[in-house]
PDB file of N, CA and C in Angstrom:
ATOM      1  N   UNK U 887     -90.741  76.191  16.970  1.00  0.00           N
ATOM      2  CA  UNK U 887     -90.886  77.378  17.807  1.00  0.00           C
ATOM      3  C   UNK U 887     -92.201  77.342  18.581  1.00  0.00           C
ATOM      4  N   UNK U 888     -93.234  77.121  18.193  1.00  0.00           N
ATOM      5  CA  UNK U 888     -94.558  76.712  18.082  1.00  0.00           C
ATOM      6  C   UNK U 888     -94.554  76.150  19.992  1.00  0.00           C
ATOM      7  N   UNK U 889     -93.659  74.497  19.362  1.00  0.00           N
ATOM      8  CA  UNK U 889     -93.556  73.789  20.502  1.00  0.00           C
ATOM      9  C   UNK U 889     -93.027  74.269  21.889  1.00  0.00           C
ATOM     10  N   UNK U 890     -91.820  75.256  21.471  1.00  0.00           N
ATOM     11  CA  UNK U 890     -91.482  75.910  22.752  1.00  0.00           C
ATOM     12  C   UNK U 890     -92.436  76.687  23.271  1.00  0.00           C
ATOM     13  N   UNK U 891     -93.139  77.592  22.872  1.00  0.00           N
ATOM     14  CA  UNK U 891     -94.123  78.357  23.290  1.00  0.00           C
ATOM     15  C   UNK U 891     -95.146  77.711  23.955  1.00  0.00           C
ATOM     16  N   UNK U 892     -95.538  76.548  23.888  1.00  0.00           N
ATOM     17  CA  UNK U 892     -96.652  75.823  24.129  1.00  0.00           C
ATOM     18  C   UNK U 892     -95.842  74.926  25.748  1.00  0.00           C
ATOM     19  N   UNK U 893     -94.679  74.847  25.611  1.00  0.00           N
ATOM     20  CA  UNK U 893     -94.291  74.451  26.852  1.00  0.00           C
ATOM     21  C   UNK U 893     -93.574  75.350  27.521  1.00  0.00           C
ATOM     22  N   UNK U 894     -93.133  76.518  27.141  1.00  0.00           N
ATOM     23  CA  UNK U 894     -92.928  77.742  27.932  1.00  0.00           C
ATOM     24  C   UNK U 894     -94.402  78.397  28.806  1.00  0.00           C
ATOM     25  N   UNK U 895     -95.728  77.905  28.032  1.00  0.00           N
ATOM     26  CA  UNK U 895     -96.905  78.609  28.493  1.00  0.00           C
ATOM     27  C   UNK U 895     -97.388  77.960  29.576  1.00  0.00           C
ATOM     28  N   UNK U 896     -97.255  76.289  29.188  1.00  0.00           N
ATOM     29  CA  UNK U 896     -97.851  75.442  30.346  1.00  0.00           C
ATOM     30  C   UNK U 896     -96.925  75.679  31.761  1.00  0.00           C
ATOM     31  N   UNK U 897     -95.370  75.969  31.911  1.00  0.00           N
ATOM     32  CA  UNK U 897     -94.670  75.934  32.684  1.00  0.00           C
ATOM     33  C   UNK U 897     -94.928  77.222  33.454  1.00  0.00           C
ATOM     34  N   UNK U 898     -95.500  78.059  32.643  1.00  0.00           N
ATOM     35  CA  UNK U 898     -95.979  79.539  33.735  1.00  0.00           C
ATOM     36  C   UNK U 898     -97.023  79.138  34.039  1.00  0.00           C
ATOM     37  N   UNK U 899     -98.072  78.935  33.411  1.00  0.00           N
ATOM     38  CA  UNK U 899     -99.070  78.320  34.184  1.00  0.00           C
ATOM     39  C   UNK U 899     -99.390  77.763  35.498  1.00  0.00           C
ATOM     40  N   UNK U 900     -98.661  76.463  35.233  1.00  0.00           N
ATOM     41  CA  UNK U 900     -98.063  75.544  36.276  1.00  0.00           C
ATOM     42  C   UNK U 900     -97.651  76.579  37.302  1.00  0.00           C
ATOM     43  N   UNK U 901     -96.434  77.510  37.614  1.00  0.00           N
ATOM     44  CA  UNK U 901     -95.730  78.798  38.743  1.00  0.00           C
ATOM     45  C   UNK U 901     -96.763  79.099  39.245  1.00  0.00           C
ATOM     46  N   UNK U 902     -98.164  80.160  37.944  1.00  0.00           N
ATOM     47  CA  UNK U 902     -99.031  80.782  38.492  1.00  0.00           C
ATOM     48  C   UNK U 902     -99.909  80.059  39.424  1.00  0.00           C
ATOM     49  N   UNK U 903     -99.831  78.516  39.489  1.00  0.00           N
ATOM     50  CA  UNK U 903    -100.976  78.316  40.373  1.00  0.00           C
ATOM     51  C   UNK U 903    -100.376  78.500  42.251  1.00  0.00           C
ATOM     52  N   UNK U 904     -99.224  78.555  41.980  1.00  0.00           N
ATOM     53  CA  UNK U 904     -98.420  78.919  43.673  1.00  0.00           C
ATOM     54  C   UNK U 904     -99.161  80.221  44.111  1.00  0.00           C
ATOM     55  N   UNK U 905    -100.061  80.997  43.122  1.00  0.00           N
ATOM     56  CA  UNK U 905    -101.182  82.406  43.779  1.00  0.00           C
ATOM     57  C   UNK U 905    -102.599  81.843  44.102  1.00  0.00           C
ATOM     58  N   UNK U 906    -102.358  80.313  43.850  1.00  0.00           N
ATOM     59  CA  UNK U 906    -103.990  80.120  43.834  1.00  0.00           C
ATOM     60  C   UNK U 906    -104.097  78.668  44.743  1.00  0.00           C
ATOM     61  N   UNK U 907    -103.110  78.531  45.974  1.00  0.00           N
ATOM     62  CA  UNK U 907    -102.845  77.048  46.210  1.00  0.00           C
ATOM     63  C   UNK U 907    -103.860  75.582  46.595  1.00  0.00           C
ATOM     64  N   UNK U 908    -105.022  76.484  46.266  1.00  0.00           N
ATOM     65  CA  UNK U 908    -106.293  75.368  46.646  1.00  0.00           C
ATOM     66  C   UNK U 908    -105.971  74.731  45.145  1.00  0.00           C
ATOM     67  N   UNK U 909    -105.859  75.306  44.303  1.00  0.00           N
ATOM     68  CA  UNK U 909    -106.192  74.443  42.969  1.00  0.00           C
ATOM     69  C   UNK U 909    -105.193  73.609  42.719  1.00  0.00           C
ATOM     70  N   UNK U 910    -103.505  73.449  43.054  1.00  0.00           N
ATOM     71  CA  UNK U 910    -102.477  73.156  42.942  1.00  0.00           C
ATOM     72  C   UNK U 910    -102.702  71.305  43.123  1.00  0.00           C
ATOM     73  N   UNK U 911    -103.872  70.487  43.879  1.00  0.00           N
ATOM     74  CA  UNK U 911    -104.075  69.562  44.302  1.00  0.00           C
ATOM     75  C   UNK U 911    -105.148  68.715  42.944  1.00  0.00           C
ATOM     76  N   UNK U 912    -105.978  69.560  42.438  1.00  0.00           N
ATOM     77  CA  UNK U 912    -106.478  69.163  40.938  1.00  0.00           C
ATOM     78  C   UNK U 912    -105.518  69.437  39.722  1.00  0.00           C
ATOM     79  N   UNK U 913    -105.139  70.662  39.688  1.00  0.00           N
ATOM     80  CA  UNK U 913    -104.373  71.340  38.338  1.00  0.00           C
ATOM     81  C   UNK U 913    -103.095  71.286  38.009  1.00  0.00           C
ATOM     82  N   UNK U 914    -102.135  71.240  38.866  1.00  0.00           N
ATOM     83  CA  UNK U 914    -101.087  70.647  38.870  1.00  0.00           C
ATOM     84  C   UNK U 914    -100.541  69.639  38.361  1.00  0.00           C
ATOM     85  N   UNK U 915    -101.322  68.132  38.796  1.00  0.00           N
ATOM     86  CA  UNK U 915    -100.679  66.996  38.320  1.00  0.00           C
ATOM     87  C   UNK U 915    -101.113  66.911  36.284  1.00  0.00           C
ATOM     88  N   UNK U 916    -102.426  67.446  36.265  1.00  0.00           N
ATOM     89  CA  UNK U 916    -102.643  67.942  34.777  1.00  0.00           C
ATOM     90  C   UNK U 916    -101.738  68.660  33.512  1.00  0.00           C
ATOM     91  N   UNK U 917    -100.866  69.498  34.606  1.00  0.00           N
ATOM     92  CA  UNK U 917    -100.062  70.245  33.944  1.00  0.00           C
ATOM     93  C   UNK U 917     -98.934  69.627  33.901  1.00  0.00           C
ATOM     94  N   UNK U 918     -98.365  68.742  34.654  1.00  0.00           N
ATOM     95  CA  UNK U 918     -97.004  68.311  34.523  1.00  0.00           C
ATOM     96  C   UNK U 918     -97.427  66.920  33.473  1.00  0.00           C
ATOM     97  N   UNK U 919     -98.378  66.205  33.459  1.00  0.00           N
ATOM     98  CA  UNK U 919     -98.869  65.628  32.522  1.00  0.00           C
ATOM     99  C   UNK U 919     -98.356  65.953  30.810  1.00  0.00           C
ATOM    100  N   UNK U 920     -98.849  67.641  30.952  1.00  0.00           N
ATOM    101  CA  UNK U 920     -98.990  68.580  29.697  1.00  0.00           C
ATOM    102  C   UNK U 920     -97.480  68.329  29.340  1.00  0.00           C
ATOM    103  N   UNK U 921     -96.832  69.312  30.174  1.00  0.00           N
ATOM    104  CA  UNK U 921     -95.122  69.304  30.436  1.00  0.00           C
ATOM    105  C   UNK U 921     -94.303  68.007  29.649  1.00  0.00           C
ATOM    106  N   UNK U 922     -94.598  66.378  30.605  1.00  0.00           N
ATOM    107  CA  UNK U 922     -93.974  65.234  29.838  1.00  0.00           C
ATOM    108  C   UNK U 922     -94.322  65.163  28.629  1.00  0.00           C
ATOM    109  N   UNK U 923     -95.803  65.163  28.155  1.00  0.00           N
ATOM    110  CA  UNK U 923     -96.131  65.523  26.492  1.00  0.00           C
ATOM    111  C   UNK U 923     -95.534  66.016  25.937  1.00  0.00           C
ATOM    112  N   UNK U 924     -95.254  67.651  26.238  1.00  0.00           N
ATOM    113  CA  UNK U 924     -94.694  68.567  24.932  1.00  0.00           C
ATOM    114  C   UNK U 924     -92.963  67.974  24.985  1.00  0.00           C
ATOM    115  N   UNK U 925     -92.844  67.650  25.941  1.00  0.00           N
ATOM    116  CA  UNK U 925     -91.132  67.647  25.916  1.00  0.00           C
ATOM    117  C   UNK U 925     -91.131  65.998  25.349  1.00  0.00           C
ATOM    118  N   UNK U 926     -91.747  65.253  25.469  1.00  0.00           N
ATOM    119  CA  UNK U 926     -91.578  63.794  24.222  1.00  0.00           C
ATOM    120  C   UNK U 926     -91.832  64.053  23.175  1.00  0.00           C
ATOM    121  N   UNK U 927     -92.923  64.601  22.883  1.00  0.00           N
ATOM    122  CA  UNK U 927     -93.355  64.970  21.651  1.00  0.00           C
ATOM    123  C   UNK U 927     -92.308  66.298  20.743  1.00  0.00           C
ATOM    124  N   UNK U 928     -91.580  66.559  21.805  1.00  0.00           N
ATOM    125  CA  UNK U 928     -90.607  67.929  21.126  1.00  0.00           C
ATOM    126  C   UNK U 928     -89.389  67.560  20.492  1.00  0.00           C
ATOM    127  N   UNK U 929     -88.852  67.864  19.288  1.00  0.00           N
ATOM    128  CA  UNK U 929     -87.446  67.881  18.606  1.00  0.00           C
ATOM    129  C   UNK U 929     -86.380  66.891  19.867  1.00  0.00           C
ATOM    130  N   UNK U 930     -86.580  66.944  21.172  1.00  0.00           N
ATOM    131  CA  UNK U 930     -85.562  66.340  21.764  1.00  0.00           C
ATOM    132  C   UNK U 930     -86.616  65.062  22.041  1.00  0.00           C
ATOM    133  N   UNK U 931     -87.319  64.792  21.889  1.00  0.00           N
ATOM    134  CA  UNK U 931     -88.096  63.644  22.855  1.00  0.00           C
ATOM    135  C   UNK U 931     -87.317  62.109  23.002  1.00  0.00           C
ATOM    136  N   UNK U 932     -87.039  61.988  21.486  1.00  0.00           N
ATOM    137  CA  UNK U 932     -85.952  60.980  21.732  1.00  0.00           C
ATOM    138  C   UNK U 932     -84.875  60.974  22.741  1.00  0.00           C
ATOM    139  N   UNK U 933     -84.484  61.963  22.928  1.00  0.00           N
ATOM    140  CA  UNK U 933     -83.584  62.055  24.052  1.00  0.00           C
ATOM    141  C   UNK U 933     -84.272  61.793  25.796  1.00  0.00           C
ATOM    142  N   UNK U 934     -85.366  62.515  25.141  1.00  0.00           N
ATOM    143  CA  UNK U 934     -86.270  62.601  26.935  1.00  0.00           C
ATOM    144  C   UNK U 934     -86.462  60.735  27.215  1.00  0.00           C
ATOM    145  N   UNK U 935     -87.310  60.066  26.015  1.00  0.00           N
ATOM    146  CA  UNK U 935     -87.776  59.137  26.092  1.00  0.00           C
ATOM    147  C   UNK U 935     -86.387  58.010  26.938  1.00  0.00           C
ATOM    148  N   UNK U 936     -85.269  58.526  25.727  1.00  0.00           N
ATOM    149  CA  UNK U 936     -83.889  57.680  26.536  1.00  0.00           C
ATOM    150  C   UNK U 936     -83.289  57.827  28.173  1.00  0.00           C
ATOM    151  N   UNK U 937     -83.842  58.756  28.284  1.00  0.00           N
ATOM    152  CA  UNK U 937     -83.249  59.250  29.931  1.00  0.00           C
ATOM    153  C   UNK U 937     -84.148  58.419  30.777  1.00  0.00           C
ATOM    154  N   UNK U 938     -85.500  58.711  29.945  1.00  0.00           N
ATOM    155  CA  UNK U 938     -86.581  57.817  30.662  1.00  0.00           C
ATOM    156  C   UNK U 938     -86.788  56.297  30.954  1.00  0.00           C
ATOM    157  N   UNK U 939     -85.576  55.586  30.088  1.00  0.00           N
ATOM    158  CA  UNK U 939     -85.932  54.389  29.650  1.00  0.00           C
ATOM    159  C   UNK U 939     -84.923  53.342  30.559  1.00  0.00           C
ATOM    160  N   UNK U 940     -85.285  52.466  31.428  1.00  0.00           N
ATOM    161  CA  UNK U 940     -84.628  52.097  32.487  1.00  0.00           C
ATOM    162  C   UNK U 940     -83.731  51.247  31.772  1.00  0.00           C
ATOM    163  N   UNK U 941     -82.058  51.722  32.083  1.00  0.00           N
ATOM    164  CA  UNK U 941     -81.331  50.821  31.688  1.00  0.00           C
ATOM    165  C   UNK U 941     -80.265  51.509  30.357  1.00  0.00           C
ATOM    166  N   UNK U 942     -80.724  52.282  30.238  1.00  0.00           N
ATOM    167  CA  UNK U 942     -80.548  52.886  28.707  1.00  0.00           C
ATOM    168  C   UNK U 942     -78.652  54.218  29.123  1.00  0.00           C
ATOM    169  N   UNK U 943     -78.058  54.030  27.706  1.00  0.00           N
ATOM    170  CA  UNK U 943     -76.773  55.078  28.276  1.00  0.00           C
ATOM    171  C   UNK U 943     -77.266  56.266  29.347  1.00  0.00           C
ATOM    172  N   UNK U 944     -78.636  56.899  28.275  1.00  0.00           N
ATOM    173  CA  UNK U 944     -78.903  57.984  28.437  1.00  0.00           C
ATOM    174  C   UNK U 944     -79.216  58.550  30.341  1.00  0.00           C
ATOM    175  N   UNK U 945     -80.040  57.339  30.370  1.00  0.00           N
ATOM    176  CA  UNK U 945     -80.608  57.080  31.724  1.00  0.00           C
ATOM    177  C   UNK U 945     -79.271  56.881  33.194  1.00  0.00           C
ATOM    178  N   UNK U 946     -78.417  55.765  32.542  1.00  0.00           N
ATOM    179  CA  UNK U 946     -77.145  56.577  33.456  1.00  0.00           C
ATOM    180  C   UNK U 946     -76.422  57.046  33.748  1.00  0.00           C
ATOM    181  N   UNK U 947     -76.231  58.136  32.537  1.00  0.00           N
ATOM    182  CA  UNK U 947     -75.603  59.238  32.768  1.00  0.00           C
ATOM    183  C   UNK U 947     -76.679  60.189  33.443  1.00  0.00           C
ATOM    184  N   UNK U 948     -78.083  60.334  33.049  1.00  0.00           N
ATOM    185  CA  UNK U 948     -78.850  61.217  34.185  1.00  0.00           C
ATOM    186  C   UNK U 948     -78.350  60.803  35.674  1.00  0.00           C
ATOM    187  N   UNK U 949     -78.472  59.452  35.901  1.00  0.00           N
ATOM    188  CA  UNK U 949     -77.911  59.050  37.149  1.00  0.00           C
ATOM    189  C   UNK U 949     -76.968  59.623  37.950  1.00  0.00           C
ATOM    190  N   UNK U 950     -75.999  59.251  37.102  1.00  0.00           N
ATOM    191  CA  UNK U 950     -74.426  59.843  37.479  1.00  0.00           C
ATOM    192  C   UNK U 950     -74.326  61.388  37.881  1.00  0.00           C
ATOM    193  N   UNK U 951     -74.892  62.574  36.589  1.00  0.00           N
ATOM    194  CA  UNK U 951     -75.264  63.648  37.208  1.00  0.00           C
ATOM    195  C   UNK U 951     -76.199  64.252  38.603  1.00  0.00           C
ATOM    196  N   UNK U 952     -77.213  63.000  38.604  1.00  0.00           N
ATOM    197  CA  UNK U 952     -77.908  63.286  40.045  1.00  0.00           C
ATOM    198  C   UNK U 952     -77.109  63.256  40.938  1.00  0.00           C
ATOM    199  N   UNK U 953     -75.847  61.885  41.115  1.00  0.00           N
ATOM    200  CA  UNK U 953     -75.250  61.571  42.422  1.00  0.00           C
ATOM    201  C   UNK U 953     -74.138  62.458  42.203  1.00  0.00           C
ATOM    202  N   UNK U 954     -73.830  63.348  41.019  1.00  0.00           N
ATOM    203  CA  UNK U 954     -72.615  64.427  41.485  1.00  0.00           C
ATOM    204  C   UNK U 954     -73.134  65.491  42.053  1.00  0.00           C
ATOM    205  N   UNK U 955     -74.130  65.600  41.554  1.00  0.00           N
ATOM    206  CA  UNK U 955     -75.101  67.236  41.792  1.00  0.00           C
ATOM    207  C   UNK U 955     -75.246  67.504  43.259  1.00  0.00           C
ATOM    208  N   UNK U 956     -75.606  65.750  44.115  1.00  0.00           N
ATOM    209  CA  UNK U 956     -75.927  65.564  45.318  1.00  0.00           C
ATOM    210  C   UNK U 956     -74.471  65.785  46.209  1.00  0.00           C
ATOM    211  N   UNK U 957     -73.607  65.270  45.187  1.00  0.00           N
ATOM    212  CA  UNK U 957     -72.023  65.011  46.016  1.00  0.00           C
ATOM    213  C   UNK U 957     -71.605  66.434  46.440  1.00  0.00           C
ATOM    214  N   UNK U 958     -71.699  67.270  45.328  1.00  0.00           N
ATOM    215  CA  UNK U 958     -71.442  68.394  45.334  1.00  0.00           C
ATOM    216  C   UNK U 958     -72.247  69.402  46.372  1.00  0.00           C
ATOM    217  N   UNK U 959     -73.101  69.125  46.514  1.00  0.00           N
ATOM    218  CA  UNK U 959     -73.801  69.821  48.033  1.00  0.00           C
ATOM    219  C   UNK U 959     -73.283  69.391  49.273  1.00  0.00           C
ATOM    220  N   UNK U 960     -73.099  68.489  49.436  1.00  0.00           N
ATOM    221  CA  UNK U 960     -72.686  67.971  50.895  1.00  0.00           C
ATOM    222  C   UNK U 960     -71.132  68.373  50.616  1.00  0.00           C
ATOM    223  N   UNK U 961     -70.350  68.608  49.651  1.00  0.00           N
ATOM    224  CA  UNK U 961     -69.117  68.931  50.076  1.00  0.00           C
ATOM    225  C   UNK U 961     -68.858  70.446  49.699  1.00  0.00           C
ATOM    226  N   UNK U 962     -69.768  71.580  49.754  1.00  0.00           N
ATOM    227  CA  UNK U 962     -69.282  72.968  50.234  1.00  0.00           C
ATOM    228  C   UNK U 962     -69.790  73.235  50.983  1.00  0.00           C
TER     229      UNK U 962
END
């Protein structure tokens, strides 16, 4: 639970800096940093790590969903 909270916090964080957009060019790439951490390091990471891993089932089925997701825009 812990873990969700800790990447539910960084991910508002991260939103809130769209009120502050000078900082978005230092603080930003820090935070999505934070983001890949908690979500490898989280109950699913194995899963994250596999999506991540070139070559892997996991990785092309992310694929496959990108090029439907995309298909699906250009045809409505």
């Amino acid at each position: 639970m812990l873990q969700h909270l800790s990447l539910l916090d960084c991910a508002i964080r991260l939103t809130k800096l769209l009120d502050t957009p000078q900082d978005i060019p230092i603080l930003a790439p820090m935070m999505m940093r934070e983001i890949y951490y908690r979500l490898l390091m989280g109950e699913q990471g194995e899963a994250v790590r596999q999506i991540a891993t070139s070559g892997s089932n996991m990785q092309r089925i992310a694929e496959v969903i990108i090029a439907f997701t995309s298909l699906m825009k250009y045809t409505n």
